Amino acid sequence: MTAVGEYVDVVIVGAGLSGIGAGYRLQTEVPDKSYAILEARDTLGGTWDLFRYPGVRSDSDMFTLSYPFEPWREPESIAEGPAILRYITDTARRHGIDDKIRYRTKVVAAQWSSADARWTLTLERDGRASTMSCRFLYSCAGYYNYDQGHAPQFPGVADFAGTVVYPQFWPEDLDYAGKKVVVIGSGATAVTLVPAMSRDAELVTMLQRTPTWISALPSRDKVADRIRSLLSPRLAHRVIRTKNILMSTAFYQYCRRRPQAARDLLTGVAAKILKDEQLVADHFTPDYNPWDQRLCAIPDADFFKAMNKGKAEVVTDHIDSFVPEGIRLASGKVLEADVVVSATGLQLLAFGGIALEVDGKPVDLSDQFVWQGTMLTGVPNFAVCIGYTNASWTLRGDLTSRLVCKVLAHLDRRGYEAVVPEPDRALSERPLLDLASGYIQRSIAEFPRQGDRHPWKVRQNYILDSATTMRTDLDKTLRPVRRTPALQQV
């Protein structure tokens, strides 16, 4: 197959937080490489432009969610969506990355030819198909479906007299002032929506099947404020980022190694704020241990404070069916509602849903292993950005982009056309994202696997990864892929 269409050295898929960071790393660490960022939507920002529900915010501190090369200058450590989107947009503009973005350009399929040592991409733009080719393909499209979330089919929903909305597609004209709202779910989206909507609604009820671990954090970091008052923005950012990485890693390790102590700590804080131990036991004490699923952060305890004000409540039960006036529960109780928000989670989609082929054969992602959390077995010159589940996405995302740059430099230094990761012996497979969360368990079988040893294990430890990733000996695990002799004679 002969490569067709426009050619660039590297194509980045997605202009969200990861894609903009990848663009920066490419143009600073391998400036001789041409690149383009292909974005299916009509604007940059990814998650932080897509989600516009009330109160949308980060669930990681911004000093680690932001880029290491671009200081976070806003006062809040836990920031709302518009501030994060503004930060991404300003970063892209400041470094000229926005000039590399092509909007409304969806990568539908990608075909690798070992003969040409090229990817040929099938693109869709405004309903029209086109192609372009590249030497290296880097997916920064995340792991969930932008076009639809997880939407369970609730019995009787057609009989409901009120309005049902979904956080991923929030209607701008939704009026819930003075109304009764039920938010179905107990994850990060639900605990964000409840306090935000309670400011105007009569009552917001979070309806959960099972409790989730919730951690109350200050929205502003007083130590960070002091550091920023003493040091330059860049140096302060570096110091605060290091502090927060150490603290979050220590807390995660504490939770995993001393789960009962972590349970006691989290329930104790909740009981102190809510002043009701039985309420905490009934609705905020999960059966699983902290970090078996991702913790939900609530800045300034806003969720608990909304409950203390009588503007919010939590009900733990199962849905029997919708009825005209609201939701009937398995217990027989009816929750009255004018508006129901189905915050039931994401629908996973591997790497933007691109159909991959290698030398004419479709790639079954579930048969592949991930190397260094970055490249896939069986797929030459292809990388994916996969963030941490126990820390800020950007921490691993930036490491991944730097590793991609190292691989590109390795190709040139060795004179290789392409490389593909290959284990030296059989691997024992494990799920790529090792969390018990429902939205992950529903679709994780469709994703590549991680192995049982480094560098095939996707570690959840930034400190360890930051010390080893860029020191990786690429010759040990990356096999060169050369053009066929017949094609070299053409």
PDB file of N, CA and C in Angstrom, residues 26-74:
ATOM      1  N   LEU A  26       6.392  17.727  21.700  1.00  0.00           N
ATOM      2  CA  LEU A  26       6.924  17.451  20.372  1.00  0.00           C
ATOM      3  C   LEU A  26       7.716  18.643  19.841  1.00  0.00           C
ATOM      4  N   GLN A  27       7.161  19.838  19.960  1.00  0.00           N
ATOM      5  CA  GLN A  27       7.816  20.985  19.348  1.00  0.00           C
ATOM      6  C   GLN A  27       9.015  21.488  20.142  1.00  0.00           C
ATOM      7  N   THR A  28       9.151  21.036  21.387  1.00  0.00           N
ATOM      8  CA  THR A  28      10.309  21.453  22.178  1.00  0.00           C
ATOM      9  C   THR A  28      11.390  20.371  22.256  1.00  0.00           C
ATOM     10  N   GLU A  29      10.998  19.099  22.234  1.00  0.00           N
ATOM     11  CA  GLU A  29      11.977  18.025  22.410  1.00  0.00           C
ATOM     12  C   GLU A  29      12.405  17.374  21.098  1.00  0.00           C
ATOM     13  N   VAL A  30      11.531  17.400  20.083  1.00  0.00           N
ATOM     14  CA  VAL A  30      11.921  16.921  18.740  1.00  0.00           C
ATOM     15  C   VAL A  30      11.434  17.962  17.723  1.00  0.00           C
ATOM     16  N   PRO A  31      12.013  19.159  17.766  1.00  0.00           N
ATOM     17  CA  PRO A  31      11.502  20.267  16.952  1.00  0.00           C
ATOM     18  C   PRO A  31      11.620  20.055  15.452  1.00  0.00           C
ATOM     19  N   ASP A  32      12.407  19.075  15.023  1.00  0.00           N
ATOM     20  CA  ASP A  32      12.526  18.811  13.590  1.00  0.00           C
ATOM     21  C   ASP A  32      11.348  18.018  13.047  1.00  0.00           C
ATOM     22  N   LYS A  33      10.465  17.534  13.915  1.00  0.00           N
ATOM     23  CA  LYS A  33       9.327  16.724  13.476  1.00  0.00           C
ATOM     24  C   LYS A  33       8.102  17.605  13.214  1.00  0.00           C
ATOM     25  N   SER A  34       7.484  17.403  12.080  1.00  0.00           N
ATOM     26  CA  SER A  34       6.221  18.084  11.788  1.00  0.00           C
ATOM     27  C   SER A  34       5.091  17.321  12.471  1.00  0.00           C
ATOM     28  N   TYR A  35       4.070  18.049  12.902  1.00  0.00           N
ATOM     29  CA  TYR A  35       2.948  17.368  13.553  1.00  0.00           C
ATOM     30  C   TYR A  35       1.649  18.124  13.329  1.00  0.00           C
ATOM     31  N   ALA A  36       0.567  17.410  13.500  1.00  0.00           N
ATOM     32  CA  ALA A  36      -0.774  17.995  13.437  1.00  0.00           C
ATOM     33  C   ALA A  36      -1.609  17.370  14.542  1.00  0.00           C
ATOM     34  N   ILE A  37      -2.520  18.159  15.094  1.00  0.00           N
ATOM     35  CA  ILE A  37      -3.469  17.660  16.091  1.00  0.00           C
ATOM     36  C   ILE A  37      -4.837  17.613  15.443  1.00  0.00           C
ATOM     37  N   LEU A  38      -5.415  16.443  15.393  1.00  0.00           N
ATOM     38  CA  LEU A  38      -6.731  16.262  14.772  1.00  0.00           C
ATOM     39  C   LEU A  38      -7.782  16.155  15.867  1.00  0.00           C
ATOM     40  N   GLU A  39      -8.752  17.053  15.836  1.00  0.00           N
ATOM     41  CA  GLU A  39      -9.788  17.138  16.862  1.00  0.00           C
ATOM     42  C   GLU A  39     -11.162  16.974  16.216  1.00  0.00           C
ATOM     43  N   ALA A  40     -11.926  15.999  16.692  1.00  0.00           N
ATOM     44  CA  ALA A  40     -13.226  15.705  16.093  1.00  0.00           C
ATOM     45  C   ALA A  40     -14.252  16.803  16.360  1.00  0.00           C
ATOM     46  N   ARG A  41     -14.113  17.496  17.494  1.00  0.00           N
ATOM     47  CA  ARG A  41     -15.068  18.537  17.837  1.00  0.00           C
ATOM     48  C   ARG A  41     -14.618  19.873  17.247  1.00  0.00           C
ATOM     49  N   ASP A  42     -15.412  20.917  17.479  1.00  0.00           N
ATOM     50  CA  ASP A  42     -15.096  22.197  16.844  1.00  0.00           C
ATOM     51  C   ASP A  42     -14.330  23.147  17.753  1.00  0.00           C
ATOM     52  N   THR A  43     -13.825  22.631  18.865  1.00  0.00           N
ATOM     53  CA  THR A  43     -13.046  23.454  19.767  1.00  0.00           C
ATOM     54  C   THR A  43     -12.104  22.570  20.579  1.00  0.00           C
ATOM     55  N   LEU A  44     -11.109  23.176  21.195  1.00  0.00           N
ATOM     56  CA  LEU A  44     -10.182  22.399  22.011  1.00  0.00           C
ATOM     57  C   LEU A  44     -10.706  22.276  23.446  1.00  0.00           C
ATOM     58  N   GLY A  45     -10.004  21.509  24.252  1.00  0.00           N
ATOM     59  CA  GLY A  45     -10.368  21.394  25.664  1.00  0.00           C
ATOM     60  C   GLY A  45     -10.832  20.027  26.088  1.00  0.00           C
ATOM     61  N   GLY A  46     -11.301  19.210  25.138  1.00  0.00           N
ATOM     62  CA  GLY A  46     -11.731  17.859  25.474  1.00  0.00           C
ATOM     63  C   GLY A  46     -12.777  17.823  26.568  1.00  0.00           C
ATOM     64  N   THR A  47     -12.500  17.077  27.616  1.00  0.00           N
ATOM     65  CA  THR A  47     -13.410  16.926  28.748  1.00  0.00           C
ATOM     66  C   THR A  47     -13.873  18.266  29.291  1.00  0.00           C
ATOM     67  N   TRP A  48     -12.970  19.230  29.332  1.00  0.00           N
ATOM     68  CA  TRP A  48     -13.259  20.496  30.002  1.00  0.00           C
ATOM     69  C   TRP A  48     -14.053  21.453  29.138  1.00  0.00           C
ATOM     70  N   ASP A  49     -14.260  21.094  27.884  1.00  0.00           N
ATOM     71  CA  ASP A  49     -15.215  21.824  27.060  1.00  0.00           C
ATOM     72  C   ASP A  49     -16.525  21.056  26.922  1.00  0.00           C
ATOM     73  N   LEU A  50     -16.427  19.723  26.901  1.00  0.00           N
ATOM     74  CA  LEU A  50     -17.614  18.885  26.714  1.00  0.00           C
ATOM     75  C   LEU A  50     -18.571  18.981  27.895  1.00  0.00           C
ATOM     76  N   PHE A  51     -18.047  18.850  29.111  1.00  0.00           N
ATOM     77  CA  PHE A  51     -18.902  18.828  30.295  1.00  0.00           C
ATOM     78  C   PHE A  51     -19.187  20.249  30.783  1.00  0.00           C
ATOM     79  N   ARG A  52     -20.459  20.592  30.817  1.00  0.00           N
ATOM     80  CA  ARG A  52     -20.857  21.943  31.212  1.00  0.00           C
ATOM     81  C   ARG A  52     -21.975  21.927  32.247  1.00  0.00           C
ATOM     82  N   TYR A  53     -22.070  20.865  32.995  1.00  0.00           N
ATOM     83  CA  TYR A  53     -23.099  20.787  34.022  1.00  0.00           C
ATOM     84  C   TYR A  53     -22.730  21.687  35.199  1.00  0.00           C
ATOM     85  N   PRO A  54     -23.687  22.029  36.044  1.00  0.00           N
ATOM     86  CA  PRO A  54     -23.417  22.951  37.151  1.00  0.00           C
ATOM     87  C   PRO A  54     -22.303  22.462  38.067  1.00  0.00           C
ATOM     88  N   GLY A  55     -21.339  23.330  38.313  1.00  0.00           N
ATOM     89  CA  GLY A  55     -20.276  23.032  39.268  1.00  0.00           C
ATOM     90  C   GLY A  55     -19.150  22.172  38.747  1.00  0.00           C
ATOM     91  N   VAL A  56     -19.156  21.788  37.466  1.00  0.00           N
ATOM     92  CA  VAL A  56     -18.138  20.878  36.940  1.00  0.00           C
ATOM     93  C   VAL A  56     -16.750  21.371  37.337  1.00  0.00           C
ATOM     94  N   ARG A  57     -15.919  20.448  37.839  1.00  0.00           N
ATOM     95  CA  ARG A  57     -14.635  20.834  38.406  1.00  0.00           C
ATOM     96  C   ARG A  57     -13.665  19.662  38.349  1.00  0.00           C
ATOM     97  N   SER A  58     -12.427  19.939  38.673  1.00  0.00           N
ATOM     98  CA  SER A  58     -11.426  18.876  38.755  1.00  0.00           C
ATOM     99  C   SER A  58     -11.630  18.085  40.036  1.00  0.00           C
ATOM    100  N   ASP A  59     -11.248  16.811  40.007  1.00  0.00           N
ATOM    101  CA  ASP A  59     -11.224  16.044  41.253  1.00  0.00           C
ATOM    102  C   ASP A  59      -9.784  15.746  41.646  1.00  0.00           C
ATOM    103  N   SER A  60      -8.850  16.453  40.994  1.00  0.00           N
ATOM    104  CA  SER A  60      -7.431  16.420  41.362  1.00  0.00           C
ATOM    105  C   SER A  60      -6.973  17.855  41.562  1.00  0.00           C
ATOM    106  N   ASP A  61      -5.933  18.031  42.352  1.00  0.00           N
ATOM    107  CA  ASP A  61      -5.454  19.403  42.557  1.00  0.00           C
ATOM    108  C   ASP A  61      -4.814  19.920  41.275  1.00  0.00           C
ATOM    109  N   MET A  62      -4.969  21.216  41.034  1.00  0.00           N
ATOM    110  CA  MET A  62      -4.548  21.788  39.766  1.00  0.00           C
ATOM    111  C   MET A  62      -3.042  21.935  39.628  1.00  0.00           C
ATOM    112  N   PHE A  63      -2.312  21.871  40.705  1.00  0.00           N
ATOM    113  CA  PHE A  63      -0.862  21.967  40.588  1.00  0.00           C
ATOM    114  C   PHE A  63      -0.263  20.694  39.998  1.00  0.00           C
ATOM    115  N   THR A  64      -0.986  19.581  40.099  1.00  0.00           N
ATOM    116  CA  THR A  64      -0.539  18.350  39.444  1.00  0.00           C
ATOM    117  C   THR A  64      -1.333  18.062  38.172  1.00  0.00           C
ATOM    118  N   LEU A  65      -2.565  18.557  38.076  1.00  0.00           N
ATOM    119  CA  LEU A  65      -3.344  18.365  36.849  1.00  0.00           C
ATOM    120  C   LEU A  65      -2.851  19.299  35.750  1.00  0.00           C
ATOM    121  N   SER A  66      -2.278  20.436  36.111  1.00  0.00           N
ATOM    122  CA  SER A  66      -1.733  21.360  35.120  1.00  0.00           C
ATOM    123  C   SER A  66      -0.398  20.831  34.594  1.00  0.00           C
ATOM    124  N   TYR A  67       0.112  21.506  33.577  1.00  0.00           N
ATOM    125  CA  TYR A  67       1.362  21.074  32.960  1.00  0.00           C
ATOM    126  C   TYR A  67       2.570  21.493  33.802  1.00  0.00           C
ATOM    127  N   PRO A  68       3.619  20.683  33.822  1.00  0.00           N
ATOM    128  CA  PRO A  68       4.817  21.079  34.569  1.00  0.00           C
ATOM    129  C   PRO A  68       5.518  22.285  33.954  1.00  0.00           C
ATOM    130  N   PHE A  69       5.269  22.527  32.659  1.00  0.00           N
ATOM    131  CA  PHE A  69       5.940  23.625  31.961  1.00  0.00           C
ATOM    132  C   PHE A  69       5.121  24.917  31.945  1.00  0.00           C
ATOM    133  N   GLU A  70       3.905  24.878  32.465  1.00  0.00           N
ATOM    134  CA  GLU A  70       3.045  26.064  32.443  1.00  0.00           C
ATOM    135  C   GLU A  70       2.397  26.231  33.816  1.00  0.00           C
ATOM    136  N   PRO A  71       2.866  27.180  34.631  1.00  0.00           N
ATOM    137  CA  PRO A  71       2.367  27.305  36.002  1.00  0.00           C
ATOM    138  C   PRO A  71       0.864  27.548  36.073  1.00  0.00           C
ATOM    139  N   TRP A  72       0.246  26.940  37.069  1.00  0.00           N
ATOM    140  CA  TRP A  72      -1.158  27.211  37.386  1.00  0.00           C
ATOM    141  C   TRP A  72      -1.189  28.483  38.232  1.00  0.00           C
ATOM    142  N   ARG A  73      -1.892  29.504  37.763  1.00  0.00           N
ATOM    143  CA  ARG A  73      -1.844  30.809  38.405  1.00  0.00           C
ATOM    144  C   ARG A  73      -3.126  31.194  39.139  1.00  0.00           C
ATOM    145  N   GLU A  74      -4.175  30.393  38.979  1.00  0.00           N
ATOM    146  CA  GLU A  74      -5.438  30.710  39.647  1.00  0.00           C
ATOM    147  C   GLU A  74      -5.319  30.418  41.147  1.00  0.00           C
TER     148      GLU A  74
END
